Short mmCIF file of C-alpha atoms and ligand atoms in Angstrom, two decimals:
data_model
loop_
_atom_site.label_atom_id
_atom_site.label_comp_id
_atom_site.label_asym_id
_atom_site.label_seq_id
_atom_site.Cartn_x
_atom_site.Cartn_y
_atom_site.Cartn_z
CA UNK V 1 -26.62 37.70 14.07
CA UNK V 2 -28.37 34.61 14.86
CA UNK V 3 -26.78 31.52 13.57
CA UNK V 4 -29.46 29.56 11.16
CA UNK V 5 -28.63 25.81 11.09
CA UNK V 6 -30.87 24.82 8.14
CA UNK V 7 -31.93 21.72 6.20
CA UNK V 8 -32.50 22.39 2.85
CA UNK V 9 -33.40 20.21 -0.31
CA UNK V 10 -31.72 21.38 -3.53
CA UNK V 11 -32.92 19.71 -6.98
CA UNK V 12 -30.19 18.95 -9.47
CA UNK V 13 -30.36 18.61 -13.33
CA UNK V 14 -28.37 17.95 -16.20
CA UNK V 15 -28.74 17.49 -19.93
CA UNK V 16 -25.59 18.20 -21.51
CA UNK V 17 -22.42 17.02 -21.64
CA UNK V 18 -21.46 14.07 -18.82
CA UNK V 19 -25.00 14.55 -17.15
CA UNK V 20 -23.71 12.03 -13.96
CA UNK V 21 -20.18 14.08 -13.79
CA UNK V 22 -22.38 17.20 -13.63
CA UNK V 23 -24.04 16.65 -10.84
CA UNK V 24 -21.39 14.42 -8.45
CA UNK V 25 -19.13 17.22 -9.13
CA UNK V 26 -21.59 19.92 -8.13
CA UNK V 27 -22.22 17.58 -4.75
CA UNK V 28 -18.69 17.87 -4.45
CA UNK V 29 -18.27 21.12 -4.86
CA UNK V 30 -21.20 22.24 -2.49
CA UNK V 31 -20.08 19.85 -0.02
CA UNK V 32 -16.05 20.88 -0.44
CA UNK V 33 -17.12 24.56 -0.29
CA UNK V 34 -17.23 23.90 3.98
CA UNK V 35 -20.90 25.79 3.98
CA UNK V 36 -22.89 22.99 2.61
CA UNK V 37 -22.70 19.16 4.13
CA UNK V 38 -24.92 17.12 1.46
CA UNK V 39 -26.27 14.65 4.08
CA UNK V 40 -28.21 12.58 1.99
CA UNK V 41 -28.64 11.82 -1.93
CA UNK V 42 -30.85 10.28 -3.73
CA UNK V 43 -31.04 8.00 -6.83
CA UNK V 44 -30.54 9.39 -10.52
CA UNK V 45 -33.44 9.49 -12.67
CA UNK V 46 -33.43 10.33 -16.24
CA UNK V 47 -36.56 12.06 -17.77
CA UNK V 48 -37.64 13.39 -20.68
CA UNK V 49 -37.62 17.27 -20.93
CA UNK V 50 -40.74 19.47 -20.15
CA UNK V 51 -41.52 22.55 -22.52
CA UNK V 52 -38.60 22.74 -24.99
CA UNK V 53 -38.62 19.26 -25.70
CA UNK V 54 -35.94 19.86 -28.58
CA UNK V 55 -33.27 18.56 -26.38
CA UNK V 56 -31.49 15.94 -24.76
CA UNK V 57 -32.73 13.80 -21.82
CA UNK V 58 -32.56 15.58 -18.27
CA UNK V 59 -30.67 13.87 -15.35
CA UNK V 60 -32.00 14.87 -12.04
CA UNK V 61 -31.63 13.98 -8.26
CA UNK V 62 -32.64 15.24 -5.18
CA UNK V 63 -30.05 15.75 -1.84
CA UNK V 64 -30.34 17.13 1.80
CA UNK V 65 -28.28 19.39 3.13
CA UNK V 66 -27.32 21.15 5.82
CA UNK V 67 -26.23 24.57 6.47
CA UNK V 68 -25.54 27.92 8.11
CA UNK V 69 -25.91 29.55 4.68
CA UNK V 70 -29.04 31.98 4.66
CA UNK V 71 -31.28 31.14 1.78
CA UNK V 72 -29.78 33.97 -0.21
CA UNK V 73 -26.53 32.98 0.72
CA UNK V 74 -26.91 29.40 -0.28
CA UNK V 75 -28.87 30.56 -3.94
CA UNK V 76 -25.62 32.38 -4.56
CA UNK V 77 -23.36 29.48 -3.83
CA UNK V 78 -25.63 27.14 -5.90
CA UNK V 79 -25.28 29.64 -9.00
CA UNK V 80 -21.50 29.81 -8.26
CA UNK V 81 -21.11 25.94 -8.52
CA UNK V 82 -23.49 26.16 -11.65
CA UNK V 83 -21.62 28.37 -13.23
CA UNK V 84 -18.02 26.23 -11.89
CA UNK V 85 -19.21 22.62 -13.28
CA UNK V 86 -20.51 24.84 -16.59
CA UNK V 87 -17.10 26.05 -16.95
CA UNK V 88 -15.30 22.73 -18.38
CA UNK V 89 -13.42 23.28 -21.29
CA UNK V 90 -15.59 20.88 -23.47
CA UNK V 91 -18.97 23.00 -23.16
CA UNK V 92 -17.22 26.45 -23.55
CA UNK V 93 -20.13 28.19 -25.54
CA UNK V 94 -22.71 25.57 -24.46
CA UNK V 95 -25.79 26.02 -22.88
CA UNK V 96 -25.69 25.70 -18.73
CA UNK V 97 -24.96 22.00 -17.80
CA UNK V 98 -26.05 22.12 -14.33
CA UNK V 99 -29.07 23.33 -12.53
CA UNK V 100 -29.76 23.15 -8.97
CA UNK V 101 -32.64 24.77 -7.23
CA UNK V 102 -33.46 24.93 -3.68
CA UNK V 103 -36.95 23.29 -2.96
CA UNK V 104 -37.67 23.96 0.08
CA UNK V 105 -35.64 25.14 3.53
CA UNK V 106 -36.12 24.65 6.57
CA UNK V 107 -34.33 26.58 9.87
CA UNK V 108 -33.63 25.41 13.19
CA UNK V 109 -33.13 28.69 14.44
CA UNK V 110 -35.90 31.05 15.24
CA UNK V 111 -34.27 34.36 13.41
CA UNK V 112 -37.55 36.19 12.91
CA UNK V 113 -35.06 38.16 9.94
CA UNK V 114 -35.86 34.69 8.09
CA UNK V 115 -39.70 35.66 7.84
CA UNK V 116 -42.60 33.76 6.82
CA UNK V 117 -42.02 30.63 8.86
CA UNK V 118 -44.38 28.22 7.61
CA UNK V 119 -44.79 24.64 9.10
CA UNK V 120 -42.67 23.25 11.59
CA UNK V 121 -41.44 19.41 11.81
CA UNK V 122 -38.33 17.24 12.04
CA UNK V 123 -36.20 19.28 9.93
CA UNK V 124 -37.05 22.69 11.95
CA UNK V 125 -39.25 25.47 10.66
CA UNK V 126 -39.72 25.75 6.93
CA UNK V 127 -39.20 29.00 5.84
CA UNK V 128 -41.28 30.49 3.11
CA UNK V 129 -40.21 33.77 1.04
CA UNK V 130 -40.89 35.80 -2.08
CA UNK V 131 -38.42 37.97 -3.69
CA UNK V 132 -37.07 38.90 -6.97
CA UNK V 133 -34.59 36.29 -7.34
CA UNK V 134 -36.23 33.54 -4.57
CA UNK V 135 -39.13 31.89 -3.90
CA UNK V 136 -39.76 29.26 -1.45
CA UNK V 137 -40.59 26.78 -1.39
CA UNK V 138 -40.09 26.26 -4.44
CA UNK V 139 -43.28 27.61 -6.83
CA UNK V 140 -43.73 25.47 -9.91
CA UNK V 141 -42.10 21.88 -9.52
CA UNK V 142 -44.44 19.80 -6.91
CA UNK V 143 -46.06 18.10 -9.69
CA UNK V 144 -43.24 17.07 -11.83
CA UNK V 145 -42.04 13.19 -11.22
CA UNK V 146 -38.28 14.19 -11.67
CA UNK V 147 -38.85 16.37 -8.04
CA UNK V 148 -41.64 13.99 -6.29
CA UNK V 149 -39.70 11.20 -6.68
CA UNK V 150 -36.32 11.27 -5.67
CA UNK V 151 -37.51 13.80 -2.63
CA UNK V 152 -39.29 10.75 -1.65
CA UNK V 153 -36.88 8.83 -1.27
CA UNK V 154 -34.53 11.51 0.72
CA UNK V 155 -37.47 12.59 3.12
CA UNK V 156 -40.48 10.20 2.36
CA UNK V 157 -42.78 12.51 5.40
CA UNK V 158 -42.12 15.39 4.12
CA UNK V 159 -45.20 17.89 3.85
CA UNK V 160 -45.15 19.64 0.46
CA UNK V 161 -46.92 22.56 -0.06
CA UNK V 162 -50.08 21.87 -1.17
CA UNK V 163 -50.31 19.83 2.43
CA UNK V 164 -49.76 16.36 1.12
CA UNK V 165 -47.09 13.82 2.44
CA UNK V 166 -45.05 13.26 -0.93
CA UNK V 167 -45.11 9.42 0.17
CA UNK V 168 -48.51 9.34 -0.68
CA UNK V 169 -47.85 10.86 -4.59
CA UNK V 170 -45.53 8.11 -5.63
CA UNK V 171 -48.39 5.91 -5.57
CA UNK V 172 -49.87 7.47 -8.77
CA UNK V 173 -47.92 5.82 -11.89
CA UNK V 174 -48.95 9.14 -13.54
CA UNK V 175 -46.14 10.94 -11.71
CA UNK V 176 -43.98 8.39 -13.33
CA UNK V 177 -44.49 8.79 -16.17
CA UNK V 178 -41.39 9.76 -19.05
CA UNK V 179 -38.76 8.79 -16.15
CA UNK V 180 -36.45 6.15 -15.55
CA UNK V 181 -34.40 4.62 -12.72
CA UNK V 182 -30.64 5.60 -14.31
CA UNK V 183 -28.75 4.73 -10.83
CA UNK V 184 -30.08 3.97 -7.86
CA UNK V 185 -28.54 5.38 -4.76
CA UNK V 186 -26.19 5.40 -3.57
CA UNK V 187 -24.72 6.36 -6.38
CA UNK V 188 -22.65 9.26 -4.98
CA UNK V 189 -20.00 9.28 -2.41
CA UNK V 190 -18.13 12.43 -1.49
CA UNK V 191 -14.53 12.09 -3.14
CA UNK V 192 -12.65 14.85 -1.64
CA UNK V 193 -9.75 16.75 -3.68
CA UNK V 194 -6.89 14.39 -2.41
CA UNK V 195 -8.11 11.87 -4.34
CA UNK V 196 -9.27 13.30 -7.90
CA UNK V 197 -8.37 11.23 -10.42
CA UNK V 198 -8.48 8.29 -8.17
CA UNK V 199 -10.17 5.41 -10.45
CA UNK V 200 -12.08 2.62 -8.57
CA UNK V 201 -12.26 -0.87 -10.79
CA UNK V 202 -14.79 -3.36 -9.51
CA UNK V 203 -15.05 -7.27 -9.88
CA UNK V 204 -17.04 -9.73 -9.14
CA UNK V 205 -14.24 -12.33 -8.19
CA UNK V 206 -10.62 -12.69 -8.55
CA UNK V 207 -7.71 -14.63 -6.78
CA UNK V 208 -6.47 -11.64 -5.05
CA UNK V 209 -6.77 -7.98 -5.72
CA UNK V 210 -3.56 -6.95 -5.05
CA UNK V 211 -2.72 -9.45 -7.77
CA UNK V 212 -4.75 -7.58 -10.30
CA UNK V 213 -3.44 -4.35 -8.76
CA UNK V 214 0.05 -4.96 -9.52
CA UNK V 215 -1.15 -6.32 -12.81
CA UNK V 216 -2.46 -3.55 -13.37
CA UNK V 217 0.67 -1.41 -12.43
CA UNK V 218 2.78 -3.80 -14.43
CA UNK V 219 0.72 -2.51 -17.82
CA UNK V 220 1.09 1.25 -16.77
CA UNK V 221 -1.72 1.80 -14.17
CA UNK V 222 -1.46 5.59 -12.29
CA UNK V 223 -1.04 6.31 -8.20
CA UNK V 224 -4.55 5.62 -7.36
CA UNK V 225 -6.06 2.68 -9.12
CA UNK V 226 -7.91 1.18 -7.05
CA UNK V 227 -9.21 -2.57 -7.63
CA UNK V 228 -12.37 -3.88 -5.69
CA UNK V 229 -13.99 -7.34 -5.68
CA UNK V 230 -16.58 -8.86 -4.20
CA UNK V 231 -14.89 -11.99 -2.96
CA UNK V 232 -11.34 -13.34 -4.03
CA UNK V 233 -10.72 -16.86 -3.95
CA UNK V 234 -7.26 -16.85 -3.00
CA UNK V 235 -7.13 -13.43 -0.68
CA UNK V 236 -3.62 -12.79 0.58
CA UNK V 237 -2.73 -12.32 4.63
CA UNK V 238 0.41 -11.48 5.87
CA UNK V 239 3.57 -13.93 6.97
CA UNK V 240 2.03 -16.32 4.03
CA UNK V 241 -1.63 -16.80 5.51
CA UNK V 242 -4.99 -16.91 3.46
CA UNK V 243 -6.81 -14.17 4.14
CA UNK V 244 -10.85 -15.52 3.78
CA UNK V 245 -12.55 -13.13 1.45
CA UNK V 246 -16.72 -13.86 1.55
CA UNK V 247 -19.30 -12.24 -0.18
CA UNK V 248 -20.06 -8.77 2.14
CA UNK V 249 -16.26 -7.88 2.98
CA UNK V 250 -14.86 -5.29 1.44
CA UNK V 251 -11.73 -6.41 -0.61
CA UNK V 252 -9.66 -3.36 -1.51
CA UNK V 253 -6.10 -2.87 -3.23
CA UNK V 254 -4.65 1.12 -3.74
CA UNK V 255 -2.02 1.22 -6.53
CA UNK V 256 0.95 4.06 -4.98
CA UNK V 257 3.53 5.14 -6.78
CA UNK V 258 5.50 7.07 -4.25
CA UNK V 259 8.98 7.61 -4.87
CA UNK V 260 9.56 6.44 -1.01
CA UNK V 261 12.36 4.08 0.41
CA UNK V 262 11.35 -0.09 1.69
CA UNK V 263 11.63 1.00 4.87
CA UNK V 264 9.12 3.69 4.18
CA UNK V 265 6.34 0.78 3.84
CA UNK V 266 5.27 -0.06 7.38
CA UNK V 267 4.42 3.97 7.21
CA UNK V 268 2.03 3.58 4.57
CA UNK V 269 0.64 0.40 6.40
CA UNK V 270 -0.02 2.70 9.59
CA UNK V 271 -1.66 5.58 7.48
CA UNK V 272 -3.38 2.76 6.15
CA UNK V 273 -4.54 1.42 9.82
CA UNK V 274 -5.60 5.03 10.70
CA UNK V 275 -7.40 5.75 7.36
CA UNK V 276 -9.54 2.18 8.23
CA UNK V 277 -10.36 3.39 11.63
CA UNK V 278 -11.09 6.81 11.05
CA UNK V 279 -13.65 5.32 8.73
CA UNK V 280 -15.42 3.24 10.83
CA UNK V 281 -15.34 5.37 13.16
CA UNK V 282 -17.00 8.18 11.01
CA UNK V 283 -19.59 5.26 8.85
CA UNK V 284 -20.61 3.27 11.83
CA UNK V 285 -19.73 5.43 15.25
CA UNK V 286 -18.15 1.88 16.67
CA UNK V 287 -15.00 2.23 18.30
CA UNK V 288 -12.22 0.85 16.03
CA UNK V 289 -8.23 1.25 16.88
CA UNK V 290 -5.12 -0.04 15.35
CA UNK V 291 -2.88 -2.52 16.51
CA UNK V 292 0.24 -2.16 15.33
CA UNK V 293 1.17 -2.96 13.02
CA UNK V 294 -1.39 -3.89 10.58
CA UNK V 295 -4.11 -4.55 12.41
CA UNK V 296 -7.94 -2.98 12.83
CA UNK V 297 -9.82 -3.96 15.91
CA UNK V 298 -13.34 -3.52 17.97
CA UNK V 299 -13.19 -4.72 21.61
CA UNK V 300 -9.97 -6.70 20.71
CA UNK V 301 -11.37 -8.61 17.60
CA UNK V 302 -9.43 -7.77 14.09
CA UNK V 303 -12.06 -6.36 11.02
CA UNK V 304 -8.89 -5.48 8.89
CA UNK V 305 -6.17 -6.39 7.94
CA UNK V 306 -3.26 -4.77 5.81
CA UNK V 307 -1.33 -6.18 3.36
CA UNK V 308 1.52 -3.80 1.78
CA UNK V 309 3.16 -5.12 -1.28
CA UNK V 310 6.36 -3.58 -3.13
CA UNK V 311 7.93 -4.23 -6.18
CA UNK V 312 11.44 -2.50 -6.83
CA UNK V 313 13.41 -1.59 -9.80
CA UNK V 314 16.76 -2.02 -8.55
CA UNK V 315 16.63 0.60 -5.49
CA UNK V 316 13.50 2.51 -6.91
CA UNK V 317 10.13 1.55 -5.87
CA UNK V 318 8.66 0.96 -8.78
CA UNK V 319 5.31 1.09 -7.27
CA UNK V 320 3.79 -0.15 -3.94
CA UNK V 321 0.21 -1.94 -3.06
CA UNK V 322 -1.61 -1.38 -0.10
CA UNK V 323 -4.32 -4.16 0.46
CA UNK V 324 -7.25 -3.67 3.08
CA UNK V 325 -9.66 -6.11 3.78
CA UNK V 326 -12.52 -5.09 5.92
CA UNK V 327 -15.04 -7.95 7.60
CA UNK V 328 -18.01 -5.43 6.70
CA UNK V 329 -20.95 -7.37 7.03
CA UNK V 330 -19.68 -10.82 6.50
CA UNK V 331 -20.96 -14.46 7.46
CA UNK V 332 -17.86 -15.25 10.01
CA UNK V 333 -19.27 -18.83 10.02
CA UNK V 334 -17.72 -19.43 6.96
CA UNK V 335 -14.48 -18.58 8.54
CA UNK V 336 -12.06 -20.91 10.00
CA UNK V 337 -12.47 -21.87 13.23
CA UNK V 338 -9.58 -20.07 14.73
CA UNK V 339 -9.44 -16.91 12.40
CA UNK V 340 -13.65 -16.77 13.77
CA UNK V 341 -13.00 -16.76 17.45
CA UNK V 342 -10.29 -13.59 17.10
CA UNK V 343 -12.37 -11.87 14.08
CA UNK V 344 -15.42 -9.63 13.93
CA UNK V 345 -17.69 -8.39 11.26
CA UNK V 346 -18.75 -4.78 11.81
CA UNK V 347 -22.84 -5.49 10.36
CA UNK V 348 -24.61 -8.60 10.20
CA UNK V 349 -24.34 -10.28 6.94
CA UNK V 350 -27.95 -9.61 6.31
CA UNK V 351 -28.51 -6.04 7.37
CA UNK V 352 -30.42 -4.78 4.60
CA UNK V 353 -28.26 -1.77 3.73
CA UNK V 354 -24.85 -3.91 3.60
CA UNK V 355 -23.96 -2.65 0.55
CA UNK V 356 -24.83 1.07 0.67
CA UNK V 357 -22.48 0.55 4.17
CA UNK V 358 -20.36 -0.74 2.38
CA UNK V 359 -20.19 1.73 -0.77
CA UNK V 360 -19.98 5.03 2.23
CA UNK V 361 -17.18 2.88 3.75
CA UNK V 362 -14.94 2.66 0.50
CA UNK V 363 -15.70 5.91 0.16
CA UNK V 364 -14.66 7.03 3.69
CA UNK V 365 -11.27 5.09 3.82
CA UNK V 366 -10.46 6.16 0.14
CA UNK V 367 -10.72 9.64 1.47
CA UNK V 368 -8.77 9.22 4.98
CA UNK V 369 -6.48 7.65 2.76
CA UNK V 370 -5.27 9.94 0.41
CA UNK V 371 -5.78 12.58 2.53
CA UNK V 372 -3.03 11.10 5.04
CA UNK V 373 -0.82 9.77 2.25
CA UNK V 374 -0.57 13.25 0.43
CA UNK V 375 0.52 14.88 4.21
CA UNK V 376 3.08 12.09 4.45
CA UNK V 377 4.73 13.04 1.04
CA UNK V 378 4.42 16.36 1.74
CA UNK V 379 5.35 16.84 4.86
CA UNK V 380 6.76 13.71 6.02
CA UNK V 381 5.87 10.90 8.30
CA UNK V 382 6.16 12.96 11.48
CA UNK V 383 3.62 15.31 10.82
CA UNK V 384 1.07 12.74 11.34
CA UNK V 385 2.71 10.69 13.88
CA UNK V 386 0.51 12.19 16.64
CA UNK V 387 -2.82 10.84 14.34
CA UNK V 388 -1.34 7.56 14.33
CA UNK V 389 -0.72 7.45 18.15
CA UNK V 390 -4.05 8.71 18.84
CA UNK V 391 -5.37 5.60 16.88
CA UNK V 392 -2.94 3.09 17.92
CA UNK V 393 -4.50 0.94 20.94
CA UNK V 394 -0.98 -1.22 21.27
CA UNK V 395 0.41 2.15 22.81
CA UNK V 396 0.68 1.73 26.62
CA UNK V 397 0.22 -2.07 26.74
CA UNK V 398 2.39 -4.61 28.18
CA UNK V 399 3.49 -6.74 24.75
CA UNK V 400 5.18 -9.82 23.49
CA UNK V 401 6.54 -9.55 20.13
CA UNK V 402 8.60 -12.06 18.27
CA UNK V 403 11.68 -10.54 16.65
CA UNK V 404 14.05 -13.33 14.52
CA UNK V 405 12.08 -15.93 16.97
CA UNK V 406 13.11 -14.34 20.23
CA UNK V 407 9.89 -12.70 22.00
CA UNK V 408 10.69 -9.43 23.28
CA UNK V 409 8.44 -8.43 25.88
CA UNK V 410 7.87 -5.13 27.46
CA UNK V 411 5.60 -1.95 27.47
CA UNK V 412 4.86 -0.16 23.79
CA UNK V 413 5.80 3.19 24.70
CA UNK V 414 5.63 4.93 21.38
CA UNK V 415 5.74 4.32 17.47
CA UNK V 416 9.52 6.56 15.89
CA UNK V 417 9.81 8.04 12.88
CA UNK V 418 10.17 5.43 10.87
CA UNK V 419 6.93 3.60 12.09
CA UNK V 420 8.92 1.25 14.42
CA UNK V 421 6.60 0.12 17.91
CA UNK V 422 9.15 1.13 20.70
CA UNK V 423 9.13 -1.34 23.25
CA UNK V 424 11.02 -0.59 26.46
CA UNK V 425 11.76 -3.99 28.63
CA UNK V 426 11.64 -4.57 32.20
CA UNK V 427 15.77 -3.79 32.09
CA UNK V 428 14.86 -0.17 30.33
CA UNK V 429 15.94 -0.76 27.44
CA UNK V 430 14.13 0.61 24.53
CA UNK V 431 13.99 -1.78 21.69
CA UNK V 432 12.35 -0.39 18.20
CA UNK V 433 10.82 -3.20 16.02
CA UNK V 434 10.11 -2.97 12.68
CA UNK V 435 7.73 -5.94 11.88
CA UNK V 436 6.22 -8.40 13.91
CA UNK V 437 3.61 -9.94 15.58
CA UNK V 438 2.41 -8.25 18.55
CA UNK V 439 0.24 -10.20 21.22
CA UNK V 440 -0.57 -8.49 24.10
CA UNK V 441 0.08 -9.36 27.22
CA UNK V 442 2.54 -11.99 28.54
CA UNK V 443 2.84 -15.00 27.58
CA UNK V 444 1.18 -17.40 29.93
CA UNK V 445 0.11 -14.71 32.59
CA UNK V 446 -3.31 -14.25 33.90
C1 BTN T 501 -3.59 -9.71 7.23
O1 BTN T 501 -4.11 -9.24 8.25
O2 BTN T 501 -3.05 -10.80 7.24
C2 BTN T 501 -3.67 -8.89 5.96
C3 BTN T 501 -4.91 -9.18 5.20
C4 BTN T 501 -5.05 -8.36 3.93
C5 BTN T 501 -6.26 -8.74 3.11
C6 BTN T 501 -6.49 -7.87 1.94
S1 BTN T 501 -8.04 -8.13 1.18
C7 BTN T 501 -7.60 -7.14 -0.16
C8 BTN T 501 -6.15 -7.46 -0.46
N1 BTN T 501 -6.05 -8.60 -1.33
C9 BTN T 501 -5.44 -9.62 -0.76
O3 BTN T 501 -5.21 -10.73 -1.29
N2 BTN T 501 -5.12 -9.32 0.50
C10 BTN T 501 -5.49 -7.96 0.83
#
């Protein structure tokens, strides 16, 4: 059987029940199912319903996706994740909370079994059908605001099928009419099931998030709170510094309540590293790599930093703060003169999509995140040792640490166990550190 890569657009609507909830979790659950990767999504609008109009206002969006789902295939996953979000507890007897349709679908392969191929553009060949339980495209929704609208945004050329560009039916403030902006995008990240529950509180300013996180865990908060801001006026670096927190940065704090040991701390710091790269990596396709221990660079200029902060009850962790600061599209001419020349921002501070970046990055690292922390509770640091290695750029370099004021110098031949950079020295002699700061190189040469 041929394999049928396929972008599709499926329309989602809600009116009952926690209409936003609805739909993110159908996203998720499309996009967790491994057959569906929603590639884009647009805003929410909220309309007024058409026919029955004895009922509550609809929520609706539009999202890409892509696939190797035949149409069929896909309808019957689509009903299957209707019929999942339906199922909460709340709406037991209630009326279906979620609809999603597929509007139209489009193959890059060229299985004649498909049939009907219609017109052919960017997104491959779109493929047209009629049966009992499918039509496409889709037959009765082209001139209905709540579909024109956000598949505008998503795919602004595409051809609908009465031949028009759908760019050019936004123009008419008929199609608007009885419909509201509700969110714009993007309003919808993928949270993946490591972090459920996670809970992401947002500020404009504050001295330092991790200050409100532990605040926070000091009145009861759960594992995952996660506190945001948009700048802090007295950001925390490590060894005592300030760490300069300007509008476009991302300022992040995660609230953990692992029941793990101190030592266990530079460990979370390196998942931490990892979960930062892996992110950048994945948002931006730049090349970003840890330096032990803390660090996140690009071409050997730091965009993170991690802070870890503990508090203890007697011998039990009582809980433990992980704070990441990302230069995401920041003005470094507002940093100091010496923290500029080693620093880097990863976008210009006015790229006009900063803070969708920004939003998909949180969203990335969150994800990396828990995903890495859950292993390492589960199944212990070593299991994702070899991740961290892969990430960690100190590896293999010739190094100068400082350890109680005596430099050690020497190659960086591995990270142990217990998240300690293994230096061996020119005498052979394998020295683990714990904490430090590494520069590379030697002192004074070249
Ligand atoms: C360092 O490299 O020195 C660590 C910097 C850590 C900065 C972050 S920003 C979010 C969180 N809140 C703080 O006050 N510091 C951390």
């Amino acid at each position: 059987m041929t394999r049928t890569h396929a972008h599709v657009y499926l329309a989602f609507g809600s009116n009952l029940g926690d209409r936003r909830e609805n739909i993110a979790e159908g996203l998720a659950m499309l996009h967790e199912s491994g057959q569906v990767k929603v590639t884009e999504v647009s805003s929410l609008y909220e309309t007024e319903p058409v026919g029955y109009t004895q009922q509550g206002l609809f929520l609706n969006a539009v999202a890409r996706v892509e696939t190797d789902l035949s149409p069929l295939d896909l309808l019957s996953l689509c009903k299957d994740v209707e019929v999942r979000v339906g199922r909460k507890p709340t709406v037991r007897w209630g009326p279906r909370i979620l609809d999603i349709d597929i509007l139209m679908y489009f193959a890059e392969s060229d299985d004649t079994l498909l049939s009907g191929l219609g017109n052919s553009g960017e997104d491959g060949t779109e493929v047209k059908m009629d049966t009992p339980t499918l039509t496409l495209p889709h037959p009765r929704i082209w001139e209905r605001g709540f579909v024109i609208i956000p598949l505008a945004e998503v795919n602004p050329d595409l051809v609908i099928p009465d031949g028009r560009r759908i760019k050019s039916l936004i123009q008419d403030l008929q199609v608007w009419t009885g419909l509201r902006l509700f969110e714009a995008a993007p309003w919808w990240h993928y949270a993946d099931q490591n972090r459920k529950g996670w809970q992401v509180t947002r500020f404009t300013e504050v001295e330092s998030t991790n200050t409100i996180a532990a605040n926070l865990a000091s009145v009861g908060a759960t594992e995952g709170t996660c506190v945001i801001a948009e700048t802090q006026s007295a950001g925390r670096g490590r060894r005592g510094r300030v760490w300069h927190s300007p509008p476009g940065g991302l300022w992040l704090s995660i609230l953990l309540r692992p029941t793990i040991q101190s030592q266990d701390v530079g460990r979370l710091s390196l998942i931490a590293g990892v979960a930062v790269s892996s992110a950048i990596r994945e948002t931006f396709q730049l090349p970003a790599v840890v330096k032990w221990p803390n660090d996140v660079l690009i071409s050997g200029k730091k965009v993170c930093g991690i802070l870890p902060e503990t508090r203890f009850l007697g011998d039990k962790m009582d809980f433990a703060i992980v704070g990441i600061g990302v230069n995401v599209a920041i003005d470094t001419d507002l940093l100091p003169l010496d923290v500029k020349e080693t620093s880097a921002t990863l976008l210009s501070p006015d790229y006009p999509y900063a803070s969708g970046a920004r939003e998909a990055l949180t969203a990335s690292i969150l994800n990396n995140f828990s995903r890495l922390y859950k292993q390492f509770l589960s199944e212990g640091f070593l299991e994702i040792l070899q991740e961290v290695r892969e990430y960690c750029d100190t590896l293999g370099r010739e190094v100068t640490v400082s350890r109680l004021g005596m430099p050690i110098q020497g190659i960086a031949v591995d990270i142990d166990s217990d998240a300690r950079l293994i230096i061996r020295t020119k005498s052979g002699e394998d020295v683990h550190v714990i904490s430090g700061e590494v520069s590379i190189g030697v002192p004074g040469a070249g």
